[in-house]
């Protein structure tokens, strides 16, 4: 049985004896026929038999209910064998401790620190230049291509090693990525459901019925792509969808990521896709069978949001008839100014304004930003300002690969939104891994013009943004970032405001000139070489 979704939440300081008691209580309840115990066992254990169900079976159910695939792994977590412990051992360069942790829990080699922190142990091994630990982590399944949000392109373990000139680590990673490389663990093949997905896409009802009859029909939902129901929706297979629902598949295709004290959920893939496609027949089928229009697909919103973003107005009305809600984030990001005004008048809580502010800043609605700021009383140095202040930098509606953007909107509104927010906070508030908003301006993407990015940089500098602060991963100043990402006019502006083009106190690989050379920005090298007073 594929590991099931967590149904219990781990307390802050878990106790093994308490977990043992929970297993014994579950065993007693199940053998006594208690409905709640029977439901929990059925959720995590295939075809349970009360006459043979023993304590070790109950312990397995308890482990799965907390998001672990075995009792020993749950016990190891409680005993402190966690991804944070592994990361601490890596940072300390303790090879024997790293080996001991991986022996108990090899899956930690490729686990990120938390839902909001995408550092992995391999990142620390590279940044501390520990080749033997890099090799050990790679042999236990670490992914050297996984980056750290929000600049994953610049922060994978392999990219960090290459750009720092750690050639011995690059060689290890490339060797260990070869198919014939030795491994010390066999990670679960999360893409091993291709036959089922192909059958569903082709509408092969008999194949699905046969698998269900044999007890081998499973639905491993992918965090980034949904499961079999989603495949049926995308391929417009209502009969297949109905059959899969008859087989007992979850209409919301709920999936989790993480473990123990941090578990994230994503759900609603089938209805979200039906909404995007405007397929009313399939959406109605899903809604009749229990799909929730208000649950969220990670980073993609609810089905109502999906319908709204794809301009499927009939779908919006269908979902609303079934309880779907146009939420604050949807209204704000799509510049529904009057709807937001009504929401704020109906709900005076500052929490609503706080939620709306982020999405208004992202969507670029000046009036909504103004309305929400009027209800917010954060101190100027509140760390929450960092995220709000960076939202206008993305020009969200114009991101090239973003299906949901509305490119008919005015793109000149993000700068006034930015200035309004900047007027309420300190310009040097740090974000994750020590970067500032001025760093972020140096990394603005190619769908934003040089002129636009320079205007944001000027606003920050006029407000007192510092040019000498370095982040913790690229070890670079805002000038270094602008050199890396090719923001020539931002480079010119920073130099005119006192930024040091040499930075002799920086790591050699993290200096502005080094970034421009590595990334092939000849025009920036010309600017760096210009004489200055």
Coordinates of C-alpha atoms in Angstrom, one line a residue:
X1 CA 0.0 0.0 0.0
X2 CA 1.4 3.4 -1.0
X3 CA 1.9 5.6 2.1
X4 CA -1.3 7.4 2.9
X5 CA -1.9 11.0 3.9
X6 CA -1.3 12.1 7.4
X7 CA -4.5 12.4 9.5
X8 CA -2.9 13.3 12.9
X9 CA -0.8 16.4 13.7
X10 CA 2.5 15.9 15.6
X11 CA 2.7 17.9 18.8
X12 CA 5.7 20.2 19.2
X13 CA 7.6 17.8 21.6
X14 CA 6.5 14.3 20.6
X15 CA 6.8 11.5 23.2
X16 CA 7.4 7.9 22.2
X17 CA 5.5 6.5 25.2
X18 CA 2.4 8.5 24.2
X19 CA 2.6 7.2 20.7
X20 CA 2.9 3.6 22.0
X21 CA -0.3 4.3 24.1
X22 CA -2.0 5.6 21.0
X23 CA -1.2 2.4 19.1
X24 CA -2.6 0.3 22.0
X25 CA -5.7 2.4 22.2
X26 CA -6.2 2.1 18.4
X27 CA -5.7 -1.7 18.6
X28 CA -8.3 -2.0 21.4
X29 CA -10.8 0.2 19.5
X30 CA -10.4 -1.6 16.2
X31 CA -10.8 -5.1 17.7
X32 CA -13.8 -3.8 19.7
X33 CA -15.4 -2.6 16.5
X34 CA -15.4 1.1 17.3
X35 CA -16.3 3.1 14.1
X36 CA -13.6 5.8 14.6
X37 CA -10.8 3.3 15.0
X38 CA -12.1 1.2 12.1
X39 CA -12.1 4.3 9.9
X40 CA -8.5 5.3 10.8
X41 CA -7.2 1.8 10.2
X42 CA -9.0 1.6 6.9
X43 CA -7.4 4.9 5.8
X44 CA -3.9 3.6 6.4
X45 CA -4.0 -0.2 6.1
X46 CA -5.3 -2.3 3.2
X47 CA -7.9 -5.0 4.0
X48 CA -7.5 -5.1 7.8
X49 CA -8.8 -8.2 9.6
X50 CA -9.8 -7.7 13.2
X51 CA -9.1 -11.3 14.0
X52 CA -5.4 -11.0 13.0
X53 CA -4.8 -7.3 13.6
X54 CA -1.9 -7.0 16.1
X55 CA 0.0 -4.3 17.9
X56 CA 2.6 -4.0 15.2
X57 CA -0.2 -3.3 12.7
X58 CA -1.6 -0.6 14.9
X59 CA 1.9 0.9 15.2
X60 CA 2.1 1.0 11.4
X61 CA -1.2 2.8 11.2
X62 CA -0.2 5.3 13.8
X63 CA 3.1 6.0 11.9
X64 CA 1.2 6.5 8.7
X65 CA -1.3 8.7 10.4
X66 CA 1.6 11.1 11.2
X67 CA 3.1 10.9 7.7
X68 CA 5.7 8.2 8.1
X69 CA 5.8 5.0 6.2
X70 CA 6.9 2.8 9.1
X71 CA 7.0 2.7 12.9
X72 CA 10.8 2.7 13.0
X73 CA 10.9 5.9 11.0
X74 CA 8.4 7.5 13.3
X75 CA 10.5 6.4 16.3
X76 CA 13.6 7.7 14.6
X77 CA 12.0 11.1 14.1
X78 CA 10.9 11.2 17.8
X79 CA 14.4 10.3 18.8
X80 CA 15.7 13.3 16.9
X81 CA 16.7 11.8 13.6
X82 CA 15.4 14.7 11.5
X83 CA 16.4 16.7 8.5
X84 CA 17.5 19.5 10.8
X85 CA 19.8 17.1 12.7
X86 CA 21.2 16.0 9.4
X87 CA 21.8 19.5 8.3
X88 CA 23.5 20.4 11.6
X89 CA 25.8 17.4 11.1
X90 CA 26.6 18.5 7.5
X91 CA 27.4 22.0 8.5
X92 CA 29.6 20.7 11.3
X93 CA 31.4 18.5 8.7
X94 CA 30.7 15.4 10.9
X95 CA 30.9 12.7 8.3
X96 CA 30.3 9.9 10.8
X97 CA 27.1 11.5 12.2
X98 CA 25.9 12.2 8.6
X99 CA 26.4 8.5 7.8
X100 CA 24.6 7.4 11.0
X101 CA 21.6 9.6 10.3
X102 CA 21.3 8.4 6.7
X103 CA 21.6 4.8 7.8
X104 CA 18.5 5.2 9.8
X105 CA 16.6 7.5 7.5
X106 CA 18.1 7.7 4.0
X107 CA 15.1 9.7 2.7
X108 CA 16.4 12.7 4.6
X109 CA 19.2 13.2 2.0
X110 CA 16.8 14.9 -0.3
X111 CA 14.3 16.5 2.1
X112 CA 14.0 20.3 2.3
X113 CA 14.2 22.0 5.7
X114 CA 10.5 23.0 5.8
X115 CA 7.7 24.0 3.5
X116 CA 8.9 27.6 3.4
X117 CA 12.7 26.8 3.4
X118 CA 13.9 24.9 0.4
X119 CA 17.5 24.5 1.6
X120 CA 18.5 20.8 1.5
X121 CA 21.4 19.1 3.3
X122 CA 23.3 19.0 0.0
X123 CA 23.2 22.8 -0.3
X124 CA 25.0 23.1 3.1
X125 CA 27.5 20.5 2.0
X126 CA 28.4 22.5 -1.1
X127 CA 28.4 25.8 0.6
X128 CA 30.8 24.5 3.2
X129 CA 32.9 22.7 0.5
X130 CA 32.7 19.2 1.9
X131 CA 33.2 16.8 -1.0
X132 CA 33.0 13.6 1.0
X133 CA 29.6 14.6 2.5
X134 CA 28.4 15.7 -1.0
X135 CA 29.3 12.2 -2.3
X136 CA 27.5 10.5 0.6
X137 CA 24.4 12.6 0.2
X138 CA 24.3 12.0 -3.6
X139 CA 24.6 8.2 -3.0
X140 CA 21.5 8.4 -0.8
X141 CA 19.4 10.2 -3.4
X142 CA 20.1 13.9 -3.0
X143 CA 19.0 16.0 -6.0
X144 CA 21.8 18.4 -7.0
X145 CA 19.4 20.2 -9.4
X146 CA 16.9 21.4 -6.8
X147 CA 17.2 25.1 -6.1
X148 CA 16.0 27.4 -3.3
X149 CA 13.0 29.7 -3.7
X150 CA 12.7 32.4 -5.1
X151 CA 15.9 32.0 -7.2
X152 CA 16.0 28.3 -7.9
X153 CA 18.0 28.9 -11.1
X154 CA 20.9 30.3 -9.2
X155 CA 20.8 28.1 -6.1
X156 CA 20.9 24.5 -7.0
X157 CA 23.8 22.6 -5.4
X158 CA 25.4 22.0 -8.8
X159 CA 25.0 25.7 -9.8
X160 CA 26.5 26.8 -6.5
X161 CA 29.5 24.5 -6.9
X162 CA 30.1 25.6 -10.5
X163 CA 29.8 29.3 -9.8
X164 CA 32.0 29.2 -6.8
X165 CA 34.7 27.3 -8.7
X166 CA 34.4 24.1 -6.5
X167 CA 35.6 21.9 -9.4
X168 CA 36.1 18.8 -7.2
X169 CA 32.4 19.0 -6.1
X170 CA 31.2 19.5 -9.6
X171 CA 33.0 16.4 -10.7
X172 CA 31.5 14.4 -7.8
X173 CA 28.0 15.5 -8.6
X174 CA 28.3 14.8 -12.3
X175 CA 29.8 11.4 -11.6
X176 CA 27.1 10.4 -9.1
X177 CA 24.4 11.5 -11.5
X178 CA 25.5 8.9 -14.0
X179 CA 23.1 6.0 -14.4
X180 CA 25.8 3.5 -13.5
X181 CA 26.8 5.3 -10.3
X182 CA 26.7 3.4 -7.0
X183 CA 23.8 4.1 -4.7
X184 CA 23.3 3.3 -1.0
X185 CA 19.5 3.6 -1.1
X186 CA 16.7 3.2 -3.6
X187 CA 14.3 6.1 -3.5
X188 CA 10.7 5.5 -4.3
X189 CA 9.9 5.8 -8.0
X190 CA 7.3 8.5 -7.8
X191 CA 6.9 8.3 -11.6
X192 CA 6.1 4.6 -11.5
X193 CA 2.4 5.1 -12.4
X194 CA 2.9 5.7 -16.1
X195 CA 0.9 2.7 -17.2
X196 CA -2.1 3.7 -15.2
X197 CA -1.9 7.3 -16.4
X198 CA -1.6 6.1 -20.0
X199 CA -4.7 3.9 -19.7
X200 CA -6.7 6.7 -18.1
X201 CA -5.6 9.1 -20.8
X202 CA -6.6 6.6 -23.5
X203 CA -10.0 5.9 -21.9
X204 CA -9.2 2.2 -21.3
X205 CA -12.1 1.4 -19.0
X206 CA -11.5 -2.3 -19.0
X207 CA -7.9 -1.9 -17.8
X208 CA -9.0 0.2 -14.9
X209 CA -11.7 -2.3 -14.0
X210 CA -9.3 -5.1 -14.1
X211 CA -6.8 -3.3 -11.9
X212 CA -9.5 -2.4 -9.4
X213 CA -10.8 -6.0 -9.3
X214 CA -7.3 -7.2 -8.6
X215 CA -6.8 -4.7 -5.8
X216 CA -3.9 -3.1 -7.6
X217 CA -5.4 0.2 -8.7
X218 CA -3.6 3.0 -6.8
X219 CA -3.5 6.7 -7.3
X220 CA -0.1 8.2 -6.4
X221 CA -1.0 11.9 -6.7
X222 CA 1.9 14.1 -7.8
X223 CA 2.5 17.3 -6.0
X224 CA 3.1 19.2 -9.2
X225 CA 0.7 17.3 -11.5
X226 CA -2.3 15.6 -9.7
X227 CA -3.3 12.0 -10.1
X228 CA -5.4 9.8 -12.3
X229 CA -8.6 11.9 -11.9
X230 CA -6.7 14.9 -13.1
X231 CA -5.5 12.9 -16.2
X232 CA -9.1 12.0 -16.9
X233 CA -10.1 15.6 -16.7
X234 CA -7.4 16.9 -18.9
X235 CA -8.2 14.3 -21.5
X236 CA -11.9 15.0 -21.4
X237 CA -12.9 11.5 -20.3
X238 CA -16.1 11.8 -18.2
X239 CA -16.8 8.1 -18.3
X240 CA -13.3 7.3 -17.1
X241 CA -13.7 10.0 -14.4
X242 CA -17.0 8.5 -13.2
X243 CA -15.4 5.0 -13.1
X244 CA -12.4 6.2 -11.1
X245 CA -14.7 7.9 -8.6
X246 CA -16.8 4.7 -8.4
X247 CA -13.5 2.9 -7.5
X248 CA -13.2 5.1 -4.5
X249 CA -10.6 7.6 -5.6
X250 CA -10.5 10.9 -3.7
X251 CA -12.3 13.6 -5.8
X252 CA -10.0 16.2 -4.3
X253 CA -6.7 14.2 -4.9
X254 CA -5.2 15.4 -1.7
X255 CA -1.4 15.0 -1.4
X256 CA 1.0 16.0 1.3
X257 CA 4.7 16.9 1.5
X258 CA 7.0 17.0 4.5
X259 CA 6.9 15.2 7.8
X260 CA 6.4 15.5 11.6
X261 CA 6.2 19.1 12.6
X262 CA 5.8 20.5 9.1
X263 CA 3.4 18.9 6.6
X264 CA 2.0 20.9 3.7
X265 CA -1.1 19.9 1.7
X266 CA -2.2 20.4 -1.9
X267 CA -5.6 19.4 -3.1
X268 CA -8.3 20.0 -5.7
X269 CA -6.4 19.2 -8.9
X270 CA -9.3 17.6 -10.8
X271 CA -11.8 20.4 -10.3
X272 CA -9.1 23.0 -10.7
X273 CA -8.3 21.7 -14.2
X274 CA -11.9 21.3 -15.1
X275 CA -12.4 24.9 -14.2
X276 CA -9.4 26.0 -16.3
X277 CA -10.7 24.1 -19.3
X278 CA -14.3 25.4 -18.8
X279 CA -15.6 21.8 -18.9
X280 CA -19.0 22.3 -17.1
X281 CA -20.0 18.6 -17.6
X282 CA -16.9 17.3 -15.8
X283 CA -17.0 20.0 -13.2
X284 CA -20.6 19.1 -12.3
X285 CA -19.7 15.4 -12.0
X286 CA -16.9 16.2 -9.6
X287 CA -19.0 18.6 -7.6
X288 CA -21.8 15.9 -7.3
X289 CA -19.2 13.4 -6.1
X290 CA -17.7 15.6 -3.4
X291 CA -15.1 17.8 -4.9
X292 CA -14.6 21.0 -2.9
X293 CA -14.4 24.2 -4.9
X294 CA -12.6 26.1 -2.2
X295 CA -9.6 23.8 -1.5
X296 CA -6.3 25.0 -2.9
X297 CA -3.8 23.5 -5.3
X298 CA -0.4 24.6 -3.9
X299 CA 0.7 27.9 -5.4
X300 CA -2.2 27.8 -7.8
X301 CA -5.3 28.7 -5.8
X302 CA -8.8 27.2 -5.7
X303 CA -11.0 26.1 -8.5
X304 CA -12.8 29.4 -8.3
X305 CA -9.5 31.2 -8.7
X306 CA -8.7 28.9 -11.7
X307 CA -12.0 29.7 -13.4
X308 CA -11.5 33.4 -12.7
X309 CA -8.0 33.4 -14.0
X310 CA -9.0 31.6 -17.2
X311 CA -12.0 33.9 -17.7
X312 CA -14.4 31.0 -17.5
X313 CA -17.3 33.0 -16.3
X314 CA -20.0 30.3 -16.6
X315 CA -17.7 28.1 -14.5
X316 CA -17.4 30.8 -11.9
X317 CA -21.1 30.9 -11.6
X318 CA -21.4 27.1 -11.4
X319 CA -18.8 26.9 -8.7
X320 CA -20.5 29.7 -6.7
X321 CA -23.8 27.8 -6.9
X322 CA -22.0 24.9 -5.3
X323 CA -20.5 27.0 -2.5
X324 CA -17.4 28.3 -4.2
X325 CA -16.2 31.7 -2.9
X326 CA -14.4 34.5 -4.8
X327 CA -11.8 35.1 -2.1
X328 CA -9.8 38.2 -1.1
X329 CA -6.7 37.0 -3.0
X330 CA -8.6 36.5 -6.2
X331 CA -10.4 39.8 -6.0
X332 CA -7.2 41.7 -5.2
X333 CA -4.8 40.2 -7.7
X334 CA -7.3 40.7 -10.6
X335 CA -7.9 44.3 -9.7
X336 CA -11.5 43.9 -8.7
X337 CA -11.5 47.3 -6.9
X338 CA -15.2 47.6 -6.2
X339 CA -15.5 44.0 -5.0
X340 CA -12.6 44.6 -2.7
X341 CA -14.2 47.8 -1.4
X342 CA -17.3 45.9 -0.6
X343 CA -15.4 43.1 1.1
X344 CA -13.5 45.6 3.3
X345 CA -16.7 47.4 4.2
X346 CA -18.3 44.1 5.2
X347 CA -15.3 42.9 7.2
X348 CA -13.4 45.4 9.2
X349 CA -10.8 42.9 10.5
X350 CA -7.2 44.0 9.7
X351 CA -6.4 40.3 8.9
X352 CA -8.5 40.7 5.7
X353 CA -6.6 43.8 4.7
X354 CA -3.3 42.1 5.4
X355 CA -4.2 39.2 3.1
X356 CA -5.5 41.6 0.4
X357 CA -2.4 43.8 0.5
X358 CA 0.0 41.1 -0.7
X359 CA -2.2 40.2 -3.6
X360 CA -3.0 43.8 -4.5
X361 CA 0.7 44.5 -4.6
X362 CA 1.2 41.5 -6.8
X363 CA -1.7 42.4 -9.1
X364 CA -0.7 46.1 -9.3
X365 CA -3.9 47.8 -8.1
X366 CA -3.0 51.2 -6.7
X367 CA -6.3 51.9 -5.1
X368 CA -6.6 48.5 -3.4
X369 CA -3.0 48.9 -2.0
X370 CA -4.1 52.3 -0.7
X371 CA -7.3 51.0 0.9
X372 CA -5.5 48.1 2.6
X373 CA -2.5 50.1 3.8
X374 CA -5.0 52.4 5.6
X375 CA -6.0 49.4 7.8
X376 CA -2.6 48.1 8.6
X377 CA -0.5 49.2 11.5
X378 CA 2.7 47.2 11.3
X379 CA 5.9 48.8 12.6
X380 CA 8.3 50.1 9.9
X381 CA 10.8 47.3 10.6
X382 CA 8.2 44.5 10.7
X383 CA 9.7 41.6 8.6
X384 CA 6.4 41.0 6.9
X385 CA 7.0 44.1 4.8
X386 CA 9.8 42.3 2.9
X387 CA 7.4 40.0 1.0
X388 CA 4.8 42.8 0.4
X389 CA 7.5 45.1 -1.0
X390 CA 8.9 42.5 -3.4
X391 CA 5.5 41.5 -4.9
X392 CA 5.4 44.5 -7.3
X393 CA 8.8 43.5 -8.7
X394 CA 7.5 40.5 -10.5
X395 CA 5.0 42.3 -12.8
X396 CA 2.8 39.3 -12.2
X397 CA 0.3 39.7 -15.0
X398 CA 3.1 39.8 -17.5
X399 CA 5.1 36.8 -16.5
X400 CA 5.6 35.0 -19.8
X401 CA 4.9 31.5 -18.7
X402 CA 2.0 32.4 -16.5
X403 CA -1.4 31.2 -17.9
X404 CA -3.3 33.3 -15.4
X405 CA -2.0 36.8 -16.2
X406 CA -4.0 39.5 -17.8
X407 CA -1.7 41.2 -20.3
X408 CA -4.4 43.8 -21.1
X409 CA -3.8 45.6 -17.8
X410 CA -1.7 48.7 -17.3
X411 CA 1.9 47.7 -16.5
X412 CA 2.8 51.2 -15.2
X413 CA 0.9 50.7 -11.9
X414 CA 3.4 48.5 -10.1
X415 CA 5.9 51.3 -9.4
X416 CA 3.3 53.6 -7.7
X417 CA 2.1 50.5 -5.6
X418 CA 5.8 49.9 -4.7
X419 CA 6.2 53.6 -3.6
X420 CA 3.1 53.5 -1.5
X421 CA 4.3 50.4 0.4
X422 CA 7.9 51.7 0.6
X423 CA 6.6 54.8 2.3
X424 CA 5.4 52.6 5.2
X425 CA 8.5 50.5 5.9
X426 CA 12.3 50.4 6.1
X427 CA 14.1 49.9 2.8
X428 CA 16.7 47.5 4.1
X429 CA 14.4 44.9 5.7
X430 CA 16.0 41.5 5.1
X431 CA 14.3 38.5 3.6
X432 CA 15.3 34.9 3.6
X433 CA 19.0 34.1 3.4
X434 CA 19.9 37.8 4.1
X435 CA 18.8 39.3 0.8
X436 CA 17.3 42.8 0.6
X437 CA 14.7 44.2 -1.7
X438 CA 17.5 46.0 -3.5
X439 CA 19.1 42.6 -4.2
X440 CA 15.7 41.5 -5.7
X441 CA 15.6 44.5 -8.0
X442 CA 19.0 43.4 -9.3
X443 CA 17.5 40.0 -10.2
X444 CA 14.3 41.2 -11.9
X445 CA 13.4 39.0 -14.9
X446 CA 13.7 39.6 -18.6
X447 CA 10.0 40.5 -19.1
X448 CA 10.8 43.7 -17.1
X449 CA 12.7 46.4 -19.0
X450 CA 16.0 47.9 -17.9
X451 CA 14.2 51.2 -17.5
X452 CA 11.5 49.7 -15.3
X453 CA 14.0 47.9 -13.0
X454 CA 16.1 51.0 -12.7
X455 CA 13.1 53.0 -11.5
X456 CA 12.5 50.6 -8.6
X457 CA 16.2 50.7 -7.7
X458 CA 16.1 54.5 -7.7
X459 CA 13.1 54.5 -5.4
X460 CA 14.9 52.3 -2.9
X461 CA 18.1 54.2 -3.0
X462 CA 16.2 57.5 -2.5
X463 CA 14.6 55.9 0.6
X464 CA 18.0 55.0 2.0
X465 CA 18.6 51.4 0.8
X466 CA 22.2 50.3 1.4
X467 CA 24.4 49.1 -1.4
X468 CA 26.9 47.2 0.8
X469 CA 24.8 44.4 2.3
X470 CA 25.6 40.8 1.2
X471 CA 23.2 37.8 1.2
X472 CA 24.1 34.5 2.8
X473 CA 24.1 32.2 -0.3
X474 CA 25.6 34.1 -3.2
X475 CA 27.6 36.2 -0.7
X476 CA 27.0 39.2 -2.9
X477 CA 25.9 42.8 -2.7
X478 CA 23.0 44.2 -4.8
X479 CA 25.6 45.2 -7.4
X480 CA 26.8 41.6 -7.5
X481 CA 23.3 40.4 -8.1
X482 CA 22.7 43.0 -10.9
X483 CA 25.9 41.9 -12.5
X484 CA 24.9 38.2 -12.3
X485 CA 21.4 38.8 -13.7
X486 CA 22.5 41.3 -16.4
X487 CA 20.8 44.4 -15.2
X488 CA 23.1 46.9 -16.9
X489 CA 21.3 50.1 -16.0
X490 CA 20.8 49.1 -12.4
X491 CA 24.6 48.5 -12.3
X492 CA 25.2 51.9 -13.7
X493 CA 22.8 53.5 -11.1
X494 CA 24.3 51.6 -8.2
X495 CA 27.8 52.7 -9.2
X496 CA 26.6 56.3 -9.4
X497 CA 25.3 56.0 -5.8
X498 CA 28.5 54.8 -4.3
X499 CA 28.6 51.0 -4.9
X500 CA 32.1 49.5 -5.0
X501 CA 32.9 47.9 -8.3
X502 CA 35.9 46.0 -6.9
X503 CA 34.7 44.7 -3.5
X504 CA 38.1 43.3 -2.6
X505 CA 36.8 42.1 0.8
X506 CA 34.3 39.7 -0.9
X507 CA 34.9 36.1 -1.9
X508 CA 36.7 36.3 -5.3
X509 CA 33.9 34.4 -7.0
X510 CA 31.3 36.7 -5.5
X511 CA 32.7 40.0 -6.7
X512 CA 30.7 42.1 -9.3
X513 CA 33.3 41.6 -12.0
X514 CA 33.5 37.9 -11.4
X515 CA 29.7 37.6 -11.8
X516 CA 29.7 39.6 -15.0
X517 CA 32.5 37.5 -16.5
X518 CA 30.9 34.1 -15.5
X519 CA 27.6 35.1 -16.9
X520 CA 29.0 36.6 -20.1
X521 CA 27.7 40.1 -19.6
X522 CA 30.3 42.0 -21.7
X523 CA 28.2 45.3 -21.5
X524 CA 28.4 45.2 -17.7
X525 CA 32.1 44.7 -17.8
X526 CA 32.4 47.8 -19.9
X527 CA 30.4 49.8 -17.3
X528 CA 32.5 48.4 -14.4
X529 CA 35.7 49.5 -16.2
X530 CA 34.5 53.0 -16.9
X531 CA 36.6 55.7 -15.0
X532 CA 35.0 57.3 -12.0
X533 CA 35.7 60.5 -10.2

